[in-house]
PDB file of C-alpha atoms in Angstrom:
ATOM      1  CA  UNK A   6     -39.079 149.314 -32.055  1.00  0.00           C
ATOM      2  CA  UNK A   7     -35.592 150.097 -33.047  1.00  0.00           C
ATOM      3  CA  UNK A   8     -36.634 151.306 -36.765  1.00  0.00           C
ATOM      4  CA  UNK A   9     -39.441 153.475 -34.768  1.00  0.00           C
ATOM      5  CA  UNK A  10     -36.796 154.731 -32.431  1.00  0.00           C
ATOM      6  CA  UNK A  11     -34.059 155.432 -35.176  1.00  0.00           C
ATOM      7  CA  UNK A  12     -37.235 157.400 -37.115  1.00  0.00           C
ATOM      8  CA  UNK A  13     -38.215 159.726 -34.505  1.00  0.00           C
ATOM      9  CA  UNK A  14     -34.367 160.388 -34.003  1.00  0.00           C
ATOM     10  CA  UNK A  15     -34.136 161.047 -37.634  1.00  0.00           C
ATOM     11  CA  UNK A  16     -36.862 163.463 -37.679  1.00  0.00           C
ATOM     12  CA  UNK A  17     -36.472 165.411 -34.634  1.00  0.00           C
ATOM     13  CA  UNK A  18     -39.464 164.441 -33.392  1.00  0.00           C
ATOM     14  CA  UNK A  19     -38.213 164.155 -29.797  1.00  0.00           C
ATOM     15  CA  UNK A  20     -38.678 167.530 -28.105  1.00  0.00           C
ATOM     16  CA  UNK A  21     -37.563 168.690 -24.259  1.00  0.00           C
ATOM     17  CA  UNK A  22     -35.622 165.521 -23.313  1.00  0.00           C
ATOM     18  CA  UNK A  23     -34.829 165.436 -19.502  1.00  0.00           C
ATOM     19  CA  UNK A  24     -33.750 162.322 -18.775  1.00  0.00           C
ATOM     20  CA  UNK A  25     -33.207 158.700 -20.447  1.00  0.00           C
ATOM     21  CA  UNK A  26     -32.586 155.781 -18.506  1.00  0.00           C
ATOM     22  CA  UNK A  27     -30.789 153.051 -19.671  1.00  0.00           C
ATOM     23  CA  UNK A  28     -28.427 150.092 -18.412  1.00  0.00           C
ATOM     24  CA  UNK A  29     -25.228 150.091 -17.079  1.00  0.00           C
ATOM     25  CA  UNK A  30     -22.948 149.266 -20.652  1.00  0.00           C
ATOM     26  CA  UNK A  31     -20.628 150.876 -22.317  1.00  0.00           C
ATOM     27  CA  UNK A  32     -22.278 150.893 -25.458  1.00  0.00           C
ATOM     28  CA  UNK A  33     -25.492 152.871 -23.937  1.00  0.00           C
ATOM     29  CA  UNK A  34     -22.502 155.608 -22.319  1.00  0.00           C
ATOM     30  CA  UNK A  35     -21.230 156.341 -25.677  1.00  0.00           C
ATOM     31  CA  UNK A  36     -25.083 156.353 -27.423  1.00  0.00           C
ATOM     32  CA  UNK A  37     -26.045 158.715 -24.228  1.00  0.00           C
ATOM     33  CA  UNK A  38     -23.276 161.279 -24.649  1.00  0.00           C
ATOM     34  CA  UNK A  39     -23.919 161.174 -28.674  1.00  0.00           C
ATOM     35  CA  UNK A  40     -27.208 161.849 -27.880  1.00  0.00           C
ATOM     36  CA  UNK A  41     -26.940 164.845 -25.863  1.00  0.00           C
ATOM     37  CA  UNK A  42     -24.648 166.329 -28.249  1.00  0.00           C
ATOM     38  CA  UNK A  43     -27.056 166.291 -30.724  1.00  0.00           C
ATOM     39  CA  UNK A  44     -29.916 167.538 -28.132  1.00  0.00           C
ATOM     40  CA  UNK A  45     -27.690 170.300 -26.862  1.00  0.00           C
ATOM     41  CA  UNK A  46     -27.060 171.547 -30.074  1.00  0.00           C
ATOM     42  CA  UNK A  47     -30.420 171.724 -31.697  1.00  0.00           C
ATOM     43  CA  UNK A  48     -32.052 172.821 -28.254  1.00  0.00           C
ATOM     44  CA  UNK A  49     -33.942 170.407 -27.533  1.00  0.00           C
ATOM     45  CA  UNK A  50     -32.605 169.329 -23.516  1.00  0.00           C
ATOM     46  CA  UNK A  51     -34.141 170.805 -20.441  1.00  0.00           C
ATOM     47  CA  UNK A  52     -31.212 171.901 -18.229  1.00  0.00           C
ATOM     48  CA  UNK A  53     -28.612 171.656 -21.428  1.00  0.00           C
ATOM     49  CA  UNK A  54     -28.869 167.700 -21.132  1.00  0.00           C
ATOM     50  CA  UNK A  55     -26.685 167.830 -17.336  1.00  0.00           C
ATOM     51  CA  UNK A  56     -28.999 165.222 -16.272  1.00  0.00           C
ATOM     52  CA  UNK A  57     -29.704 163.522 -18.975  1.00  0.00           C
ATOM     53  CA  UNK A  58     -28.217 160.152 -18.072  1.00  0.00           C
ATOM     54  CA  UNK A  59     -30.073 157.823 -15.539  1.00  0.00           C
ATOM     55  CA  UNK A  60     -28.365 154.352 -15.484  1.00  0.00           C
ATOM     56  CA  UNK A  61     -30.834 151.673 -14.896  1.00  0.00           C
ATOM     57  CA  UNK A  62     -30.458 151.131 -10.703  1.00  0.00           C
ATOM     58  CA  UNK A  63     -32.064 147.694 -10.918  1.00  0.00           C
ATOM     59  CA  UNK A  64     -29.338 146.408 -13.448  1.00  0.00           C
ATOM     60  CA  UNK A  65     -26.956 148.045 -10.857  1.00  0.00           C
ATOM     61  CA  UNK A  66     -28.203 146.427  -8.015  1.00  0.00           C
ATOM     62  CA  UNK A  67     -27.802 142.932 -10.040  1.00  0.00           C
ATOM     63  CA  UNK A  68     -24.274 144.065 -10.310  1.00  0.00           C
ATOM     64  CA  UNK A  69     -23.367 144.408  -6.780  1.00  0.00           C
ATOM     65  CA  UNK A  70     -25.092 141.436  -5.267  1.00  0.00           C
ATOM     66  CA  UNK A  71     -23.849 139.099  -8.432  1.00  0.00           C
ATOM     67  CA  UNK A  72     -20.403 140.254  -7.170  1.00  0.00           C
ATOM     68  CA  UNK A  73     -21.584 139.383  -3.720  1.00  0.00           C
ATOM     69  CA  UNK A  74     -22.728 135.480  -5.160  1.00  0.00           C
ATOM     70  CA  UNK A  75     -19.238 134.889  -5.919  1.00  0.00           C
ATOM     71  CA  UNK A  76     -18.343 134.285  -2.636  1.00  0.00           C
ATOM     72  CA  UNK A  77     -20.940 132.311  -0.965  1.00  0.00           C
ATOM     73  CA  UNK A  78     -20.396 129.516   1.038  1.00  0.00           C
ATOM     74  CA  UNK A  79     -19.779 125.857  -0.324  1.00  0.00           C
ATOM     75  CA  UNK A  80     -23.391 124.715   1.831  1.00  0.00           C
ATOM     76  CA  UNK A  81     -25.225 127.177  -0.522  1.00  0.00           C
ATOM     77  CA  UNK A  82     -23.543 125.989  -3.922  1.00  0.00           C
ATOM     78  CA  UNK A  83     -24.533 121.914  -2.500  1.00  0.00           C
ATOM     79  CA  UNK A  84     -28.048 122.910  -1.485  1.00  0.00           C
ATOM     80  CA  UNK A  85     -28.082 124.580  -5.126  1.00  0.00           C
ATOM     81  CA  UNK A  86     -26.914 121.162  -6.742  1.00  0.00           C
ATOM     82  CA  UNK A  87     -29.041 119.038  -4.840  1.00  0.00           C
ATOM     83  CA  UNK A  88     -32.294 121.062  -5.853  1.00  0.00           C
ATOM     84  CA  UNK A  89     -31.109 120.987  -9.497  1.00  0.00           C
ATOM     85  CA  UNK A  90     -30.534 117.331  -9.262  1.00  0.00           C
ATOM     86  CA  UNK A  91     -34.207 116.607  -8.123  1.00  0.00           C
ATOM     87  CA  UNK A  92     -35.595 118.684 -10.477  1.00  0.00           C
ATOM     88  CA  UNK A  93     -34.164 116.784 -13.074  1.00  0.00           C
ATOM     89  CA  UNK A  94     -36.626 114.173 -13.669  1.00  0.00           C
ATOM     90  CA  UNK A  95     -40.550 114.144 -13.158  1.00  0.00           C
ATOM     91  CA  UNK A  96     -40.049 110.953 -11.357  1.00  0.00           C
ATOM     92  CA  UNK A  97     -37.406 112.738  -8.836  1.00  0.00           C
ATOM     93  CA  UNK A  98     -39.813 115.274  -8.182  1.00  0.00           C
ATOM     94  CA  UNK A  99     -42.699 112.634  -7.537  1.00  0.00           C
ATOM     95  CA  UNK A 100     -40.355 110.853  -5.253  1.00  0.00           C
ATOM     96  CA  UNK A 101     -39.488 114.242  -3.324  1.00  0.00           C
ATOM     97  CA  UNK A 102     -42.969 115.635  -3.134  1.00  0.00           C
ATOM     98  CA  UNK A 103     -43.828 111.720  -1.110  1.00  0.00           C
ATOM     99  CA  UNK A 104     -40.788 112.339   0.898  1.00  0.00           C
ATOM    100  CA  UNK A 105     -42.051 115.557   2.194  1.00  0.00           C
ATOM    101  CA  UNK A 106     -45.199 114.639   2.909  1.00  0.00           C
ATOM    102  CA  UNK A 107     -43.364 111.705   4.698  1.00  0.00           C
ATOM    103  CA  UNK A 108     -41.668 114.577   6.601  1.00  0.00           C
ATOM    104  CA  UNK A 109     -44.545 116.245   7.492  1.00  0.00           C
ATOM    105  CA  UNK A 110     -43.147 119.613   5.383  1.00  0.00           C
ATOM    106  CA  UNK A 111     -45.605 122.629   6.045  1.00  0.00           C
ATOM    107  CA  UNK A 112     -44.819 123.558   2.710  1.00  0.00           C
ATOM    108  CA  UNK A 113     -46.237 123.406  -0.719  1.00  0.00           C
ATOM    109  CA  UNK A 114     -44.384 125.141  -2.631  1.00  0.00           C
ATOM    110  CA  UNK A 115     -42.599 123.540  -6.115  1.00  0.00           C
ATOM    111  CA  UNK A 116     -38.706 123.462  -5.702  1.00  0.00           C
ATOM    112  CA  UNK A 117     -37.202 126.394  -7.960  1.00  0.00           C
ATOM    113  CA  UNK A 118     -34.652 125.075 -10.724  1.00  0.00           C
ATOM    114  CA  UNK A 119     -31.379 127.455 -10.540  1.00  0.00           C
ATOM    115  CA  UNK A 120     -30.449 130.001 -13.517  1.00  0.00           C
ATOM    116  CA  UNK A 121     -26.863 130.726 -13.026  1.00  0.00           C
ATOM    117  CA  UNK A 122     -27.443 134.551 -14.446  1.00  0.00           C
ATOM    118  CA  UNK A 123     -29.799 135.642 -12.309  1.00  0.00           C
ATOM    119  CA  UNK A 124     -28.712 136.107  -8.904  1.00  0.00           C
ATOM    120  CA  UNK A 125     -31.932 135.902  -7.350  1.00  0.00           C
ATOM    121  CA  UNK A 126     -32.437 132.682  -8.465  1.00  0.00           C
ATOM    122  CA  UNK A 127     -30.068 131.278  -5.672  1.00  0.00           C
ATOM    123  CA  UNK A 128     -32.383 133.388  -2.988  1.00  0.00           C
ATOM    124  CA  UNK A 129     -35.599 131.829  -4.394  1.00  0.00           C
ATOM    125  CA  UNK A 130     -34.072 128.456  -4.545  1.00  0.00           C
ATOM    126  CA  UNK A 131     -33.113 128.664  -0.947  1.00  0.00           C
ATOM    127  CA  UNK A 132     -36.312 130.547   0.022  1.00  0.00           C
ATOM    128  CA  UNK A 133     -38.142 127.499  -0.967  1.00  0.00           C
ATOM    129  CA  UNK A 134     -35.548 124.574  -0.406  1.00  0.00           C
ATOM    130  CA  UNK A 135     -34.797 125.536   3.566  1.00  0.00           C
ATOM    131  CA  UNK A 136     -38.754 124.710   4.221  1.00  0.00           C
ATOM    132  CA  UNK A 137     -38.085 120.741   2.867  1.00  0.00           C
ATOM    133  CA  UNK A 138     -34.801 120.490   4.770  1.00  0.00           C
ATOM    134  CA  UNK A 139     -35.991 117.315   6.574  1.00  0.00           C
ATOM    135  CA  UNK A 140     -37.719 116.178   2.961  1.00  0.00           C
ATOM    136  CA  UNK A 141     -34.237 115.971   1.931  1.00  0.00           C
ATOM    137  CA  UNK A 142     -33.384 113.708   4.127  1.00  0.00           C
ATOM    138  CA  UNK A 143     -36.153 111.431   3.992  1.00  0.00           C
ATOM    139  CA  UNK A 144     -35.157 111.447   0.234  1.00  0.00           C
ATOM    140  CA  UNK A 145     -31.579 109.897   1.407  1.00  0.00           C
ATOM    141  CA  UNK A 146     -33.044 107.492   3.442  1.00  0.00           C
ATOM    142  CA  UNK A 147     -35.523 105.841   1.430  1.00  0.00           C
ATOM    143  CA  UNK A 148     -33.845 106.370  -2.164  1.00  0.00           C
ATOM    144  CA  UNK A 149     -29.817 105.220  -1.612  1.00  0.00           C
ATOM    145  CA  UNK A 150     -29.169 106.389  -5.539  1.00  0.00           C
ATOM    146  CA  UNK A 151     -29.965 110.016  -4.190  1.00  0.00           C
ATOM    147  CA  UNK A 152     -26.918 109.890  -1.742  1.00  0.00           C
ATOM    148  CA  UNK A 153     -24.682 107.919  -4.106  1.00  0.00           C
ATOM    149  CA  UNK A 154     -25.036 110.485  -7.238  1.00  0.00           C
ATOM    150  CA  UNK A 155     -24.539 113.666  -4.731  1.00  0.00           C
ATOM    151  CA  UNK A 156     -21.428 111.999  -3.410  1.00  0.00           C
ATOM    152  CA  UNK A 157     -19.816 110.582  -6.545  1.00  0.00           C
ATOM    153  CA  UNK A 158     -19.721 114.360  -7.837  1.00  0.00           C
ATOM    154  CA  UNK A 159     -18.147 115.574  -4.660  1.00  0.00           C
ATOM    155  CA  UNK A 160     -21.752 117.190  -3.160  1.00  0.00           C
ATOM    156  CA  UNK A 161     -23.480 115.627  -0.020  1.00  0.00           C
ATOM    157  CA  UNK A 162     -26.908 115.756   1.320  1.00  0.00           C
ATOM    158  CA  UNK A 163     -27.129 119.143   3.564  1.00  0.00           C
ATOM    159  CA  UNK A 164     -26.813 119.001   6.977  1.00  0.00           C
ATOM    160  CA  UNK A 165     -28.615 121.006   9.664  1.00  0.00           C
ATOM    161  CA  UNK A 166     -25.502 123.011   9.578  1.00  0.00           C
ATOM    162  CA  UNK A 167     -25.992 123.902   5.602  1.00  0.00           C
ATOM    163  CA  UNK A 168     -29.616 125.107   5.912  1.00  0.00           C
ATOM    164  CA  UNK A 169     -28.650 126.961   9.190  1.00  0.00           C
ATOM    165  CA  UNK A 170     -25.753 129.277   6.565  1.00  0.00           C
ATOM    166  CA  UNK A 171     -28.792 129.228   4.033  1.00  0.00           C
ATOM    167  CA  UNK A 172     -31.435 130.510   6.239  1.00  0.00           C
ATOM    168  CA  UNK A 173     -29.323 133.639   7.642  1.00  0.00           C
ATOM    169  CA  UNK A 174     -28.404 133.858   3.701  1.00  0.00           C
ATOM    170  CA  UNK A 175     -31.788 133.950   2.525  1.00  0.00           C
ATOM    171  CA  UNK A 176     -32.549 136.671   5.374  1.00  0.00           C
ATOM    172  CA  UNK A 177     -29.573 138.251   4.180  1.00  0.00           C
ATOM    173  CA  UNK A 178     -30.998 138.455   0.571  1.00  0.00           C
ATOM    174  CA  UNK A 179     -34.367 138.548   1.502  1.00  0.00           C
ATOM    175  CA  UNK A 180     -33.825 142.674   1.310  1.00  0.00           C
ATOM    176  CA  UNK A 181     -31.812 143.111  -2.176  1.00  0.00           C
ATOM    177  CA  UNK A 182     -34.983 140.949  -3.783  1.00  0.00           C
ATOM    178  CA  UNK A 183     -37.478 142.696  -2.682  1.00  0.00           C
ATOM    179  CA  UNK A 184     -35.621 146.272  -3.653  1.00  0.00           C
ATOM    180  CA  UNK A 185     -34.786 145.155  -6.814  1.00  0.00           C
ATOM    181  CA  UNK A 186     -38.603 144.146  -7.628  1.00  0.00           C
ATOM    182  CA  UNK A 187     -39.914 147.285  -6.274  1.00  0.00           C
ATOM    183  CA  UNK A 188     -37.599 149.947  -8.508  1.00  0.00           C
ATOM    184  CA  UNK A 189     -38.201 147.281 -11.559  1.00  0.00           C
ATOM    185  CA  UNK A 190     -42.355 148.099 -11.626  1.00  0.00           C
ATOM    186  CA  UNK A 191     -43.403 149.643 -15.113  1.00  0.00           C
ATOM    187  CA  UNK A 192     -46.678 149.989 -13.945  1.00  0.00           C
ATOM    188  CA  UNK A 193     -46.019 153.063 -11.262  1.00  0.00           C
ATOM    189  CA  UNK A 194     -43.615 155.243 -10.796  1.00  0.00           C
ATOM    190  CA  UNK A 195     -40.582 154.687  -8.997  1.00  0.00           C
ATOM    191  CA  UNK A 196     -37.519 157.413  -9.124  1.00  0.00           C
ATOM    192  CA  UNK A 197     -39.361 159.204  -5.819  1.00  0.00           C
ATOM    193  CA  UNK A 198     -38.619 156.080  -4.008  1.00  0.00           C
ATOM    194  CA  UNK A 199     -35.344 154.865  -5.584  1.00  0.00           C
ATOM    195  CA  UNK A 200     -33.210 156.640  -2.667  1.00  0.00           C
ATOM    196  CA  UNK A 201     -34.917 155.274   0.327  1.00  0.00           C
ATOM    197  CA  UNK A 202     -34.790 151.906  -1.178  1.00  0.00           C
ATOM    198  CA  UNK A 203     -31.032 152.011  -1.625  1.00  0.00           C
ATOM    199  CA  UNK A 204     -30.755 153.222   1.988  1.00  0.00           C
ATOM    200  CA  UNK A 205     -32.256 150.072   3.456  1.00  0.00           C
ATOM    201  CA  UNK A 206     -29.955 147.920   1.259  1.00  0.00           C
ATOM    202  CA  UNK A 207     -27.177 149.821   2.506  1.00  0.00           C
ATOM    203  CA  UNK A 208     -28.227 149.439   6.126  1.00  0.00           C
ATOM    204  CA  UNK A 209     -27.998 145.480   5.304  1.00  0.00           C
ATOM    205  CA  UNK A 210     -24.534 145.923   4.547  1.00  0.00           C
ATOM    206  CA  UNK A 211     -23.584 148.520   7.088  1.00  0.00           C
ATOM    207  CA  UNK A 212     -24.702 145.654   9.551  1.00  0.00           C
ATOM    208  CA  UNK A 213     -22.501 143.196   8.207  1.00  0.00           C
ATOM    209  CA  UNK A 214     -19.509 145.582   8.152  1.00  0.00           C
ATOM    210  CA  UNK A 215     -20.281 147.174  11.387  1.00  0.00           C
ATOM    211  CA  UNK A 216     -17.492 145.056  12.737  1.00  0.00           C
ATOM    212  CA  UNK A 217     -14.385 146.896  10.808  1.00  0.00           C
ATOM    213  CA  UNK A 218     -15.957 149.975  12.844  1.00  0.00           C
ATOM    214  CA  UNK A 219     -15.678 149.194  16.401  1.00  0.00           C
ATOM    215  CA  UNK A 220     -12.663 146.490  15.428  1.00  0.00           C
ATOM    216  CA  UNK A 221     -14.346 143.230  16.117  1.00  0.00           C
ATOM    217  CA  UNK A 222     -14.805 139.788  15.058  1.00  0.00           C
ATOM    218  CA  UNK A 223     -18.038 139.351  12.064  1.00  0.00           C
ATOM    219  CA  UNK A 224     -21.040 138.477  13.475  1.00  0.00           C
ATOM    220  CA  UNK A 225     -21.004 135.746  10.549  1.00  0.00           C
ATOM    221  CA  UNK A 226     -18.329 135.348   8.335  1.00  0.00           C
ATOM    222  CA  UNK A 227     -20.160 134.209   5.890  1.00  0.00           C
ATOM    223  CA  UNK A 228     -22.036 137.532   5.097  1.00  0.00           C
ATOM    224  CA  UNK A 229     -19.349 139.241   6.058  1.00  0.00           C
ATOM    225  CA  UNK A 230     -16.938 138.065   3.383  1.00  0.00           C
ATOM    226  CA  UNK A 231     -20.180 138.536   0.500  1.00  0.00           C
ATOM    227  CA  UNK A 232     -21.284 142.405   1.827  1.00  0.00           C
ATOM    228  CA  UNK A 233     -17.157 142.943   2.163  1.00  0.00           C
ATOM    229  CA  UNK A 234     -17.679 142.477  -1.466  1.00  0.00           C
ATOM    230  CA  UNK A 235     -20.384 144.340  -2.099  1.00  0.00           C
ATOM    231  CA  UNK A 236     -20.106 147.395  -0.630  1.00  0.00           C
ATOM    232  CA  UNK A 237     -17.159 148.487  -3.241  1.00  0.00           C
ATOM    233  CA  UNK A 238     -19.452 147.983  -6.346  1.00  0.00           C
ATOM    234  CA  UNK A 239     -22.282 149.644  -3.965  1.00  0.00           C
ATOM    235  CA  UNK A 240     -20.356 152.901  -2.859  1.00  0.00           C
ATOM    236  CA  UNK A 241     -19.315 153.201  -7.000  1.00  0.00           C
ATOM    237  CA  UNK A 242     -22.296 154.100  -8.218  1.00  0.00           C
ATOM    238  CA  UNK A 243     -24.492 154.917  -5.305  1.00  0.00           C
ATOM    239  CA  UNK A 244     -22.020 155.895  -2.466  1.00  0.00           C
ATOM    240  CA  UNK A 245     -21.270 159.382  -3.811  1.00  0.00           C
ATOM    241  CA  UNK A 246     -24.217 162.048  -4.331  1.00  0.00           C
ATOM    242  CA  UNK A 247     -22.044 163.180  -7.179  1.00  0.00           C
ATOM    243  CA  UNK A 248     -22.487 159.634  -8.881  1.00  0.00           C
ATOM    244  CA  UNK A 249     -25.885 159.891  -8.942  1.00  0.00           C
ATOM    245  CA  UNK A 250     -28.454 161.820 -11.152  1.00  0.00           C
ATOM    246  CA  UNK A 251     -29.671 164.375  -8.760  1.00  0.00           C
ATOM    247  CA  UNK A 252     -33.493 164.152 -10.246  1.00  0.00           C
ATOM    248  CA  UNK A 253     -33.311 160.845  -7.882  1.00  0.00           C
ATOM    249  CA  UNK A 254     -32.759 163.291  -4.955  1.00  0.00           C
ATOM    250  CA  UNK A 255     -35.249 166.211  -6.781  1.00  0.00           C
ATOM    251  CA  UNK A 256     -37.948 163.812  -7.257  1.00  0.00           C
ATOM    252  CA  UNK A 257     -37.654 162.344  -3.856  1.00  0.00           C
ATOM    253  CA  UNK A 258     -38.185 166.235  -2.383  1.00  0.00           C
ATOM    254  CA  UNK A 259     -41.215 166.559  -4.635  1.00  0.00           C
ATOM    255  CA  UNK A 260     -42.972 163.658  -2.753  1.00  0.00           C
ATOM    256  CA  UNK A 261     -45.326 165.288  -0.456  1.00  0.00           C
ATOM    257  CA  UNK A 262     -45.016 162.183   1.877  1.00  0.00           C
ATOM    258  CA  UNK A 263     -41.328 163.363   2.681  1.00  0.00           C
ATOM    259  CA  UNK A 264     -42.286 166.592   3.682  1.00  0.00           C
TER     260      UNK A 264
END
């Protein structure tokens, strides 16, 4: 792809560029403004290459809420240890998927092993672990290694307290997932909507900030002290209608739906 890419380039067989998108690096900054040099001079950019530049808003969007991750609660990190601890053996899982039926859990669902760089894997670990809450316990009960490994690395099982923190933080997430799988389709298109999905992740912040406003206590300081964080990273690239590319806001008026 890169050889196909470097020959068209070569060639000048690109013609009437208007926009690239790429991630958010460095390296793709310096390639971008190389590039519309070289497009500017030969002719070859609608609009002189102004807009040229789209940076990649679902790589963005990692950005702010991996930001955000850094400062969950210690409940969220345990429940993430515990889940990875099951999953470590076939026989563990065996042992757990007994225990929930044991517990009477309504759900099915397999327990997701963590990736520590993807952020969304701690919402989709939480999604599914807060349903087999009680499984966890039954786990404790009837297997005493399961409580003696959490405990000799400093973990414990979760309380009712823990899952309580990671419901309201799976809620809390619940929004930034779903965003970031909707502007990530290749199969439609998706600048016409990119706006109005960054305005409902910035109404789930707004709500947890809402507080510095009318100067009063968080409603949860929990997802207070991860959208505190947020909202920086946030307001950098998508705060600002100068620090976007305004085809986001062009395509958006070319929608007939937003008439």
């Amino acid at each position: 792809m890169g050889k196909g890419v470097e020959s068209c380039l070569n060639g000048w067989d690109i013609d009437n560029i208007f926009t690239i998108s790429v991630d958010n690096a460095s390296e793709n900054d310096s390639a971008i403004d190389f590039l519309n040099i070289v497009y500017a001079n030969n002719h070859i950019s609608l609009l002189h290459g102004k807009w040229i530049h789209i940076r990649c808003a679902a790589h963005i969007l990692n950005l702010v809420v991996q930001d955000g991750m850094k400062n969950v609660d210690e409940s969220i990190e345990n429940i993430r240890y515990v889940v990875k601890w099951v999953k470590k053996s076939g026989a563990r899982i065996e042992k757990f998927k007994k225990c929930a039926e044991s517990a009477r859990c309504a759900s099915t669902k397999e327990l997701v092993l963590d990736v520590p760089t993807r952020w969304n894997s701690t919402y989709l670990i939480l999604d599914v672990a807060e349903a087999y809450d009680h499984a966890f316990d039954r786990f404790d009960l009837e297997d005493a290694t399961f409580g003696n490994e959490i405990r000799k690395k400093n973990q414990w099982v979760p309380t009712s307290e823990d899952w309580v923190k990671a419901r309201k933080l799976c809620v809390f997430l619940k929004t930034f997932h779903e965003v970031t799988l909707r502007i990530s389709g290749t199969k439609y298109v998706t600048s016409h909507t990119l706006v109005v999905e960054l305005e409902k992740i910035l109404e789930v912040l707004r709500e947890q900030l809402q507080c510095d406003i009318v100067e009063e206590p968080p409603k949860d300081q929990h997802l207070y002290d991860i959208a505190k964080v947020m909202k920086p990273k946030f307001d950098k690239y998508f705060g600002d209608i100068d620090s976007l590319n305004l085809m986001l806001y062009f395509s958006l008026l070319l929608d007939p739906r937003n008439k």
